[in-house]
Structure formats: C-alpha cells, structure tokens
JSON list of C-alpha atoms in Angstrom, two decimals:
[
{"chain": "A", "resi": 1305, "resn": "MET", "atom": "CA", "xyz": [10.29, -13.14, 28.24]},
{"chain": "A", "resi": 1306, "resn": "GLN", "atom": "CA", "xyz": [6.72, -12.22, 27.26]},
{"chain": "A", "resi": 1307, "resn": "GLN", "atom": "CA", "xyz": [5.94, -8.55, 27.90]},
{"chain": "A", "resi": 1308, "resn": "PRO", "atom": "CA", "xyz": [2.42, -7.46, 28.96]},
{"chain": "A", "resi": 1309, "resn": "GLY", "atom": "CA", "xyz": [1.75, -5.66, 25.64]},
{"chain": "A", "resi": 1310, "resn": "ASP", "atom": "CA", "xyz": [3.01, -8.49, 23.46]},
{"chain": "A", "resi": 1311, "resn": "THR", "atom": "CA", "xyz": [0.60, -10.56, 21.41]},
{"chain": "A", "resi": 1312, "resn": "ILE", "atom": "CA", "xyz": [0.71, -14.33, 21.74]},
{"chain": "A", "resi": 1313, "resn": "LEU", "atom": "CA", "xyz": [-0.33, -15.84, 18.44]},
{"chain": "A", "resi": 1314, "resn": "VAL", "atom": "CA", "xyz": [-2.13, -19.15, 18.15]},
{"chain": "A", "resi": 1315, "resn": "MET", "atom": "CA", "xyz": [-0.70, -20.75, 15.02]},
{"chain": "A", "resi": 1316, "resn": "SER", "atom": "CA", "xyz": [-2.17, -23.76, 13.22]},
{"chain": "A", "resi": 1317, "resn": "SER", "atom": "CA", "xyz": [-1.37, -25.80, 10.15]},
{"chain": "A", "resi": 1318, "resn": "ILE", "atom": "CA", "xyz": [-3.73, -26.02, 7.19]},
{"chain": "A", "resi": 1319, "resn": "SER", "atom": "CA", "xyz": [-4.59, -29.59, 8.25]},
{"chain": "A", "resi": 1320, "resn": "GLN", "atom": "CA", "xyz": [-5.49, -28.47, 11.77]},
{"chain": "A", "resi": 1321, "resn": "ILE", "atom": "CA", "xyz": [-7.65, -25.62, 10.46]},
{"chain": "A", "resi": 1322, "resn": "ALA", "atom": "CA", "xyz": [-9.38, -27.98, 8.01]},
{"chain": "A", "resi": 1323, "resn": "ALA", "atom": "CA", "xyz": [-10.12, -30.45, 10.84]},
{"chain": "A", "resi": 1324, "resn": "ARG", "atom": "CA", "xyz": [-11.33, -27.63, 13.11]},
{"chain": "A", "resi": 1325, "resn": "ASP", "atom": "CA", "xyz": [-13.66, -26.16, 10.47]},
{"chain": "A", "resi": 1326, "resn": "ARG", "atom": "CA", "xyz": [-14.64, -29.56, 9.00]},
{"chain": "A", "resi": 1327, "resn": "VAL", "atom": "CA", "xyz": [-13.66, -28.54, 5.46]},
{"chain": "A", "resi": 1328, "resn": "SER", "atom": "CA", "xyz": [-11.10, -29.81, 2.96]},
{"chain": "A", "resi": 1329, "resn": "LYS", "atom": "CA", "xyz": [-7.44, -28.85, 3.14]},
{"chain": "A", "resi": 1330, "resn": "ALA", "atom": "CA", "xyz": [-7.77, -27.48, -0.40]},
{"chain": "A", "resi": 1331, "resn": "ALA", "atom": "CA", "xyz": [-10.51, -25.09, 0.76]},
{"chain": "A", "resi": 1332, "resn": "VAL", "atom": "CA", "xyz": [-8.33, -23.85, 3.62]},
{"chain": "A", "resi": 1333, "resn": "SER", "atom": "CA", "xyz": [-5.31, -23.47, 1.30]},
{"chain": "A", "resi": 1334, "resn": "LYS", "atom": "CA", "xyz": [-7.40, -21.40, -1.10]},
{"chain": "A", "resi": 1335, "resn": "ALA", "atom": "CA", "xyz": [-8.67, -19.21, 1.75]},
{"chain": "A", "resi": 1336, "resn": "VAL", "atom": "CA", "xyz": [-5.11, -18.74, 3.07]},
{"chain": "A", "resi": 1337, "resn": "LYS", "atom": "CA", "xyz": [-3.93, -17.61, -0.38]},
{"chain": "A", "resi": 1338, "resn": "LYS", "atom": "CA", "xyz": [-6.79, -15.10, -0.55]},
{"chain": "A", "resi": 1339, "resn": "MET", "atom": "CA", "xyz": [-5.98, -13.97, 2.98]},
{"chain": "A", "resi": 1340, "resn": "PHE", "atom": "CA", "xyz": [-2.41, -13.09, 1.98]},
{"chain": "A", "resi": 1341, "resn": "ASP", "atom": "CA", "xyz": [-3.82, -10.96, -0.86]},
{"chain": "A", "resi": 1342, "resn": "LYS", "atom": "CA", "xyz": [-5.90, -8.95, 1.61]},
{"chain": "A", "resi": 1343, "resn": "ILE", "atom": "CA", "xyz": [-3.61, -9.16, 4.67]},
{"chain": "A", "resi": 1344, "resn": "PRO", "atom": "CA", "xyz": [-0.09, -9.57, 3.24]},
{"chain": "A", "resi": 1345, "resn": "ASP", "atom": "CA", "xyz": [1.60, -9.14, 6.62]},
{"chain": "A", "resi": 1346, "resn": "ALA", "atom": "CA", "xyz": [-0.48, -11.84, 8.37]},
{"chain": "A", "resi": 1347, "resn": "PRO", "atom": "CA", "xyz": [1.80, -13.90, 10.64]},
{"chain": "A", "resi": 1348, "resn": "VAL", "atom": "CA", "xyz": [2.91, -17.14, 9.02]},
{"chain": "A", "resi": 1349, "resn": "GLU", "atom": "CA", "xyz": [5.55, -19.81, 9.50]},
{"chain": "A", "resi": 1350, "resn": "ARG", "atom": "CA", "xyz": [7.08, -20.99, 6.24]},
{"chain": "A", "resi": 1351, "resn": "GLY", "atom": "CA", "xyz": [9.13, -24.05, 5.38]},
{"chain": "A", "resi": 1352, "resn": "SER", "atom": "CA", "xyz": [12.54, -24.07, 3.72]},
{"chain": "A", "resi": 1353, "resn": "GLN", "atom": "CA", "xyz": [10.93, -23.92, 0.25]},
{"chain": "A", "resi": 1354, "resn": "GLY", "atom": "CA", "xyz": [8.51, -21.11, 1.13]},
{"chain": "A", "resi": 1355, "resn": "GLN", "atom": "CA", "xyz": [5.51, -23.34, 1.75]},
{"chain": "A", "resi": 1356, "resn": "VAL", "atom": "CA", "xyz": [3.05, -22.35, 4.48]},
{"chain": "A", "resi": 1357, "resn": "ILE", "atom": "CA", "xyz": [3.60, -24.45, 7.59]},
{"chain": "A", "resi": 1358, "resn": "ARG", "atom": "CA", "xyz": [1.32, -22.61, 10.04]},
{"chain": "A", "resi": 1359, "resn": "VAL", "atom": "CA", "xyz": [-0.76, -19.41, 10.00]},
{"chain": "A", "resi": 1360, "resn": "SER", "atom": "CA", "xyz": [-2.21, -17.18, 12.69]},
{"chain": "A", "resi": 1361, "resn": "LEU", "atom": "CA", "xyz": [-5.71, -18.41, 13.52]},
{"chain": "A", "resi": 1362, "resn": "ALA", "atom": "CA", "xyz": [-6.82, -14.92, 14.56]},
{"chain": "A", "resi": 1363, "resn": "HIS", "atom": "CA", "xyz": [-5.83, -13.45, 11.21]},
{"chain": "A", "resi": 1364, "resn": "TYR", "atom": "CA", "xyz": [-7.36, -16.38, 9.32]},
{"chain": "A", "resi": 1365, "resn": "ASP", "atom": "CA", "xyz": [-10.66, -16.14, 11.22]},
{"chain": "A", "resi": 1366, "resn": "HIS", "atom": "CA", "xyz": [-10.71, -12.35, 10.92]},
{"chain": "A", "resi": 1367, "resn": "PHE", "atom": "CA", "xyz": [-10.21, -12.64, 7.16]},
{"chain": "A", "resi": 1368, "resn": "ARG", "atom": "CA", "xyz": [-13.02, -15.20, 6.84]},
{"chain": "A", "resi": 1369, "resn": "GLU", "atom": "CA", "xyz": [-15.43, -13.07, 8.88]},
{"chain": "A", "resi": 1370, "resn": "ARG", "atom": "CA", "xyz": [-14.63, -9.82, 7.08]},
{"chain": "A", "resi": 1371, "resn": "PHE", "atom": "CA", "xyz": [-14.02, -10.82, 3.48]},
{"chain": "A", "resi": 1372, "resn": "MET", "atom": "CA", "xyz": [-15.74, -14.18, 3.04]},
{"chain": "A", "resi": 1373, "resn": "GLY", "atom": "CA", "xyz": [-18.78, -13.60, 5.25]},
{"chain": "A", "resi": 1374, "resn": "VAL", "atom": "CA", "xyz": [-18.10, -16.71, 7.36]},
{"chain": "A", "resi": 1375, "resn": "THR", "atom": "CA", "xyz": [-19.35, -16.03, 10.88]},
{"chain": "A", "resi": 1376, "resn": "GLY", "atom": "CA", "xyz": [-20.06, -19.54, 12.14]},
{"chain": "A", "resi": 1377, "resn": "LEU", "atom": "CA", "xyz": [-16.65, -20.10, 13.66]},
{"chain": "A", "resi": 1378, "resn": "PRO", "atom": "CA", "xyz": [-16.20, -23.22, 15.77]},
{"chain": "A", "resi": 1379, "resn": "SER", "atom": "CA", "xyz": [-17.05, -22.94, 19.45]},
{"chain": "A", "resi": 1380, "resn": "GLY", "atom": "CA", "xyz": [-17.42, -25.15, 22.46]},
{"chain": "A", "resi": 1381, "resn": "GLN", "atom": "CA", "xyz": [-15.20, -27.81, 24.01]},
{"chain": "A", "resi": 1382, "resn": "HIS", "atom": "CA", "xyz": [-14.65, -29.73, 20.76]},
{"chain": "A", "resi": 1383, "resn": "ALA", "atom": "CA", "xyz": [-13.36, -26.66, 18.90]},
{"chain": "A", "resi": 1384, "resn": "LEU", "atom": "CA", "xyz": [-11.27, -25.56, 21.89]},
{"chain": "A", "resi": 1385, "resn": "ALA", "atom": "CA", "xyz": [-9.63, -28.94, 22.10]},
{"chain": "A", "resi": 1386, "resn": "GLN", "atom": "CA", "xyz": [-8.77, -28.76, 18.38]},
{"chain": "A", "resi": 1387, "resn": "LEU", "atom": "CA", "xyz": [-6.97, -25.44, 18.88]},
{"chain": "A", "resi": 1388, "resn": "THR", "atom": "CA", "xyz": [-4.20, -27.14, 20.82]},
{"chain": "A", "resi": 1389, "resn": "VAL", "atom": "CA", "xyz": [-1.03, -27.07, 18.74]},
{"chain": "A", "resi": 1390, "resn": "GLY", "atom": "CA", "xyz": [1.97, -29.38, 19.03]},
{"chain": "A", "resi": 1391, "resn": "ALA", "atom": "CA", "xyz": [2.41, -32.37, 21.31]},
{"chain": "A", "resi": 1392, "resn": "ARG", "atom": "CA", "xyz": [-0.62, -33.62, 23.16]},
{"chain": "A", "resi": 1393, "resn": "PRO", "atom": "CA", "xyz": [-0.59, -32.62, 26.83]},
{"chain": "A", "resi": 1394, "resn": "GLU", "atom": "CA", "xyz": [-1.96, -34.72, 29.65]},
{"chain": "A", "resi": 1395, "resn": "PRO", "atom": "CA", "xyz": [-5.74, -35.28, 29.43]},
{"chain": "A", "resi": 1396, "resn": "GLY", "atom": "CA", "xyz": [-6.47, -32.84, 32.28]},
{"chain": "A", "resi": 1397, "resn": "GLU", "atom": "CA", "xyz": [-4.32, -30.13, 30.72]},
{"chain": "A", "resi": 1398, "resn": "SER", "atom": "CA", "xyz": [-5.63, -30.45, 27.16]},
{"chain": "A", "resi": 1399, "resn": "PHE", "atom": "CA", "xyz": [-8.83, -28.47, 27.71]},
{"chain": "A", "resi": 1400, "resn": "ASN", "atom": "CA", "xyz": [-7.07, -25.85, 29.87]},
{"chain": "A", "resi": 1401, "resn": "GLU", "atom": "CA", "xyz": [-4.38, -25.32, 27.22]},
{"chain": "A", "resi": 1402, "resn": "ALA", "atom": "CA", "xyz": [-7.00, -25.07, 24.48]},
{"chain": "A", "resi": 1403, "resn": "ARG", "atom": "CA", "xyz": [-9.02, -22.60, 26.55]},
{"chain": "A", "resi": 1404, "resn": "ARG", "atom": "CA", "xyz": [-5.89, -20.50, 27.19]},
{"chain": "A", "resi": 1405, "resn": "GLN", "atom": "CA", "xyz": [-5.10, -20.45, 23.48]},
{"chain": "A", "resi": 1406, "resn": "ASN", "atom": "CA", "xyz": [-8.71, -19.60, 22.67]},
{"chain": "A", "resi": 1407, "resn": "GLU", "atom": "CA", "xyz": [-8.51, -16.56, 24.99]},
{"chain": "A", "resi": 1408, "resn": "TRP", "atom": "CA", "xyz": [-5.37, -15.38, 23.15]},
{"chain": "A", "resi": 1409, "resn": "LEU", "atom": "CA", "xyz": [-7.16, -16.00, 19.87]},
{"chain": "A", "resi": 1410, "resn": "LYS", "atom": "CA", "xyz": [-10.16, -13.90, 20.98]},
{"chain": "A", "resi": 1411, "resn": "LEU", "atom": "CA", "xyz": [-7.81, -11.10, 22.07]},
{"chain": "A", "resi": 1412, "resn": "ALA", "atom": "CA", "xyz": [-5.96, -11.16, 18.75]},
{"chain": "A", "resi": 1413, "resn": "ARG", "atom": "CA", "xyz": [-9.26, -11.06, 16.83]},
{"chain": "A", "resi": 1414, "resn": "GLU", "atom": "CA", "xyz": [-10.46, -8.11, 18.92]},
{"chain": "A", "resi": 1415, "resn": "ARG", "atom": "CA", "xyz": [-7.19, -6.26, 18.23]},
{"chain": "A", "resi": 1416, "resn": "LEU", "atom": "CA", "xyz": [-7.66, -6.82, 14.50]},
{"chain": "A", "resi": 1417, "resn": "ARG", "atom": "CA", "xyz": [-11.27, -5.56, 14.67]},
{"chain": "A", "resi": 1418, "resn": "HIS", "atom": "CA", "xyz": [-10.10, -2.54, 16.67]},
{"chain": "A", "resi": 1419, "resn": "GLN", "atom": "CA", "xyz": [-7.41, -1.75, 14.09]},
{"chain": "A", "resi": 1420, "resn": "VAL", "atom": "CA", "xyz": [-9.98, -1.96, 11.28]},
{"chain": "A", "resi": 1421, "resn": "GLU", "atom": "CA", "xyz": [-12.45, 0.29, 13.15]},
{"chain": "A", "resi": 1422, "resn": "PHE", "atom": "CA", "xyz": [-9.82, 2.97, 13.75]},
{"chain": "A", "resi": 1423, "resn": "GLY", "atom": "CA", "xyz": [-8.41, 2.85, 10.22]},
{"chain": "A", "resi": 1424, "resn": "GLN", "atom": "CA", "xyz": [-5.12, 1.21, 11.17]},
{"chain": "A", "resi": 1425, "resn": "LEU", "atom": "CA", "xyz": [-5.90, -1.74, 8.89]},
{"chain": "A", "resi": 1426, "resn": "VAL", "atom": "CA", "xyz": [-7.38, -1.04, 5.48]},
{"chain": "A", "resi": 1427, "resn": "ASP", "atom": "CA", "xyz": [-8.53, -3.22, 2.64]},
{"chain": "A", "resi": 1428, "resn": "LYS", "atom": "CA", "xyz": [-5.73, -3.47, 0.08]},
{"chain": "A", "resi": 1429, "resn": "ALA", "atom": "CA", "xyz": [-8.22, -3.80, -2.81]},
{"chain": "A", "resi": 1430, "resn": "GLU", "atom": "CA", "xyz": [-10.01, -0.60, -1.75]},
{"chain": "A", "resi": 1431, "resn": "ILE", "atom": "CA", "xyz": [-6.71, 1.29, -1.61]},
{"chain": "A", "resi": 1432, "resn": "GLU", "atom": "CA", "xyz": [-5.64, -0.01, -5.03]},
{"chain": "A", "resi": 1433, "resn": "SER", "atom": "CA", "xyz": [-9.03, 0.90, -6.51]},
{"chain": "A", "resi": 1434, "resn": "ALA", "atom": "CA", "xyz": [-8.89, 4.41, -5.02]},
{"chain": "A", "resi": 1435, "resn": "LEU", "atom": "CA", "xyz": [-5.32, 4.95, -6.25]},
{"chain": "A", "resi": 1436, "resn": "SER", "atom": "CA", "xyz": [-6.26, 3.80, -9.74]},
{"chain": "A", "resi": 1437, "resn": "SER", "atom": "CA", "xyz": [-9.31, 6.08, -9.83]},
{"chain": "A", "resi": 1438, "resn": "ARG", "atom": "CA", "xyz": [-7.38, 9.11, -8.52]},
{"chain": "A", "resi": 1439, "resn": "GLY", "atom": "CA", "xyz": [-4.54, 8.37, -10.94]},
{"chain": "A", "resi": 1440, "resn": "ARG", "atom": "CA", "xyz": [-6.94, 8.44, -13.91]},
{"chain": "A", "resi": 1441, "resn": "GLU", "atom": "CA", "xyz": [-8.38, 11.78, -12.77]},
{"chain": "A", "resi": 1442, "resn": "ILE", "atom": "CA", "xyz": [-4.91, 13.30, -12.40]},
{"chain": "A", "resi": 1443, "resn": "GLN", "atom": "CA", "xyz": [-3.95, 11.99, -15.85]},
{"chain": "A", "resi": 1444, "resn": "ALA", "atom": "CA", "xyz": [-7.06, 13.66, -17.31]},
{"chain": "A", "resi": 1445, "resn": "LEU", "atom": "CA", "xyz": [-5.97, 16.97, -15.78]},
{"chain": "A", "resi": 1446, "resn": "ILE", "atom": "CA", "xyz": [-2.45, 16.63, -17.20]},
{"chain": "A", "resi": 1447, "resn": "HIS", "atom": "CA", "xyz": [-3.78, 15.70, -20.65]},
{"chain": "A", "resi": 1448, "resn": "ARG", "atom": "CA", "xyz": [-5.65, 19.03, -20.69]},
{"chain": "A", "resi": 1449, "resn": "LEU", "atom": "CA", "xyz": [-2.36, 20.99, -20.55]},
{"chain": "A", "resi": 1450, "resn": "PRO", "atom": "CA", "xyz": [-2.11, 21.41, -24.36]},
{"chain": "A", "resi": 1451, "resn": "ASN", "atom": "CA", "xyz": [-5.34, 23.46, -24.10]},
{"chain": "A", "resi": 1452, "resn": "LEU", "atom": "CA", "xyz": [-3.21, 26.20, -22.50]},
{"chain": "A", "resi": 1453, "resn": "ALA", "atom": "CA", "xyz": [-1.35, 26.94, -25.74]},
{"chain": "A", "resi": 1454, "resn": "ASP", "atom": "CA", "xyz": [-3.65, 29.82, -26.74]},
{"chain": "A", "resi": 1455, "resn": "ASP", "atom": "CA", "xyz": [-3.47, 31.43, -23.28]},
{"chain": "A", "resi": 1456, "resn": "LEU", "atom": "CA", "xyz": [0.33, 31.16, -23.26]},
{"chain": "A", "resi": 1457, "resn": "ALA", "atom": "CA", "xyz": [0.66, 32.55, -26.79]},
{"chain": "A", "resi": 1458, "resn": "LEU", "atom": "CA", "xyz": [-1.54, 35.50, -25.84]},
{"chain": "A", "resi": 1459, "resn": "ALA", "atom": "CA", "xyz": [0.48, 36.13, -22.66]},
{"chain": "A", "resi": 1460, "resn": "VAL", "atom": "CA", "xyz": [3.75, 36.04, -24.62]},
{"chain": "A", "resi": 1461, "resn": "SER", "atom": "CA", "xyz": [2.42, 38.42, -27.30]},
{"chain": "A", "resi": 1462, "resn": "ARG", "atom": "CA", "xyz": [1.26, 40.93, -24.67]},
{"chain": "A", "resi": 1463, "resn": "GLU", "atom": "CA", "xyz": [4.01, 40.74, -22.03]},
{"chain": "A", "resi": 1464, "resn": "GLY", "atom": "CA", "xyz": [6.79, 38.59, -23.49]},
{"chain": "A", "resi": 1465, "resn": "THR", "atom": "CA", "xyz": [8.71, 36.17, -21.28]},
{"chain": "A", "resi": 1466, "resn": "GLN", "atom": "CA", "xyz": [7.32, 37.68, -18.07]},
{"chain": "A", "resi": 1467, "resn": "GLY", "atom": "CA", "xyz": [3.78, 37.11, -19.33]},
{"chain": "A", "resi": 1468, "resn": "ALA", "atom": "CA", "xyz": [4.60, 33.42, -20.03]},
{"chain": "A", "resi": 1469, "resn": "ARG", "atom": "CA", "xyz": [6.05, 33.05, -16.52]},
{"chain": "A", "resi": 1470, "resn": "ASP", "atom": "CA", "xyz": [2.95, 34.57, -14.95]},
{"chain": "A", "resi": 1471, "resn": "ALA", "atom": "CA", "xyz": [0.64, 32.38, -17.04]},
{"chain": "A", "resi": 1472, "resn": "PHE", "atom": "CA", "xyz": [2.65, 29.24, -16.16]},
{"chain": "A", "resi": 1473, "resn": "ARG", "atom": "CA", "xyz": [2.65, 30.17, -12.46]},
{"chain": "A", "resi": 1474, "resn": "HIS", "atom": "CA", "xyz": [-1.12, 30.74, -12.50]},
{"chain": "A", "resi": 1475, "resn": "HIS", "atom": "CA", "xyz": [-1.84, 27.43, -14.26]},
{"chain": "A", "resi": 1476, "resn": "ALA", "atom": "CA", "xyz": [0.66, 25.52, -12.07]},
{"chain": "A", "resi": 1477, "resn": "GLU", "atom": "CA", "xyz": [-1.08, 26.79, -8.91]},
{"chain": "A", "resi": 1478, "resn": "LYS", "atom": "CA", "xyz": [-4.48, 25.87, -10.31]},
{"chain": "A", "resi": 1479, "resn": "LEU", "atom": "CA", "xyz": [-3.29, 22.40, -11.41]},
{"chain": "A", "resi": 1480, "resn": "SER", "atom": "CA", "xyz": [-1.66, 21.77, -8.02]},
{"chain": "A", "resi": 1481, "resn": "ALA", "atom": "CA", "xyz": [-4.87, 22.76, -6.21]},
{"chain": "A", "resi": 1482, "resn": "GLU", "atom": "CA", "xyz": [-6.96, 20.47, -8.44]},
{"chain": "A", "resi": 1483, "resn": "ILE", "atom": "CA", "xyz": [-4.59, 17.53, -7.93]},
{"chain": "A", "resi": 1484, "resn": "TRP", "atom": "CA", "xyz": [-4.62, 18.13, -4.16]},
{"chain": "A", "resi": 1485, "resn": "ALA", "atom": "CA", "xyz": [-8.42, 18.21, -4.22]},
{"chain": "A", "resi": 1486, "resn": "ILE", "atom": "CA", "xyz": [-8.50, 14.89, -6.09]},
{"chain": "A", "resi": 1487, "resn": "LEU", "atom": "CA", "xyz": [-6.06, 13.26, -3.65]},
{"chain": "A", "resi": 1488, "resn": "THR", "atom": "CA", "xyz": [-7.87, 14.51, -0.54]},
{"chain": "A", "resi": 1489, "resn": "GLY", "atom": "CA", "xyz": [-11.43, 14.27, -1.89]},
{"chain": "A", "resi": 1490, "resn": "ASP", "atom": "CA", "xyz": [-12.11, 17.91, -0.94]},
{"chain": "A", "resi": 1491, "resn": "VAL", "atom": "CA", "xyz": [-14.25, 18.78, -3.96]},
{"chain": "A", "resi": 1492, "resn": "SER", "atom": "CA", "xyz": [-16.76, 16.97, -6.11]},
{"chain": "A", "resi": 1493, "resn": "ARG", "atom": "CA", "xyz": [-15.43, 15.66, -9.38]},
{"chain": "A", "resi": 1494, "resn": "SER", "atom": "CA", "xyz": [-17.84, 17.89, -11.31]},
{"chain": "A", "resi": 1495, "resn": "GLU", "atom": "CA", "xyz": [-15.99, 21.00, -10.08]},
{"chain": "A", "resi": 1496, "resn": "LEU", "atom": "CA", "xyz": [-12.79, 19.73, -11.73]},
{"chain": "A", "resi": 1497, "resn": "ARG", "atom": "CA", "xyz": [-14.25, 19.41, -15.22]},
{"chain": "A", "resi": 1498, "resn": "GLY", "atom": "CA", "xyz": [-13.57, 23.03, -16.27]},
{"chain": "A", "resi": 1499, "resn": "ASP", "atom": "CA", "xyz": [-10.61, 24.10, -18.36]},
{"chain": "A", "resi": 1500, "resn": "THR", "atom": "CA", "xyz": [-7.23, 24.32, -16.65]}
]
C-alpha cells in the first residue's frame, strides 16, 4: 500500500518521451544515456538484456532542465494526455489520469530541485573534477618529501634517533594539516606552496 511519504514515479518509454517532446527517439536515447552519467541512480525499468524500457519522467526532465538547458517542457492538455502510460482508459478518464500523473511528476521534479538546493544531490562531474584537483595537490605535497633529507640528517647528527623521531613527527603533523586544508578548502593554495 502506498504510504504518504512515498514517491509515485511517472515512467515513460523512449518512444513516449520522443512523441511528447516531438523529437526523434535517437535524441531521447542520447539524452537518457547522458542522464545516467549525471544521475546514475535515476529510476529505470530495464529489459531482460539490460535495455532501457522506461525511465522516470521527473528525473529525465530535471536532467534536461539542469544540464542541457531545456526549459520548454510540454504543457497543456495535449502534453498531459501524452503522459498517460499503459492501456488507454475511457475517454473521460484519460485527461484525469494524465493530470494526476502530471501532479506526481511536478512533485517529483520539486523534490529533485529541493535535493539539489540543499546539497543532497550533487553533480558527479563536479565531484570527479574536485577529487582529481585535490588529488594532484596532495601528490605534489608528497613528492616534496625528499626535500626533508637535509633536515632529517641534521636532526640525526645532533640528537640521534630521537632527533629523527621528532623531525618525522613535526613533518607528519605539518603534512597532515596541509592535506586536511586541501580536502576541506580551509586555506588558499598559495599558502601550501612553502617547503614541507
């Protein structure tokens, strides 16, 4: 039984979306593939061989609005009637069913927008780019470790093993703080350019 907090998804085939948007099935297929790159957990029904049977219209429309700049989504009685999925109901029920599904579709779109606004949904490409950038900065810090050889040699000559331990501890704390700053964005990159 449907619970009050549950989301009812309006699902449509690529053919139905193409007819609704008055574009080719190939264009919709291409957009759906791009959608799965950006929203990999978008609801989808797949066939026995993994092919896409139906996708969530809310996720598809949200993707088009956010990542493809398409804002002219279908509206009006014609578009509502095309949202009806499955067997055709009686003529009097067709518009009511389409309108009901359209309301669920609007609700699902609003939930997606809300999740984006509050940081619950993030752009996968932005995350990958940030991880790559942070990774390169951390690698640069680690590659500077050989520069510590003189400091360590001096510490060993003055205080022996204890001096090496103290020098390692000091540099480990500094390196940890710099890596943390890179990961959290707490300091400007220029502050991390000094010697470790």
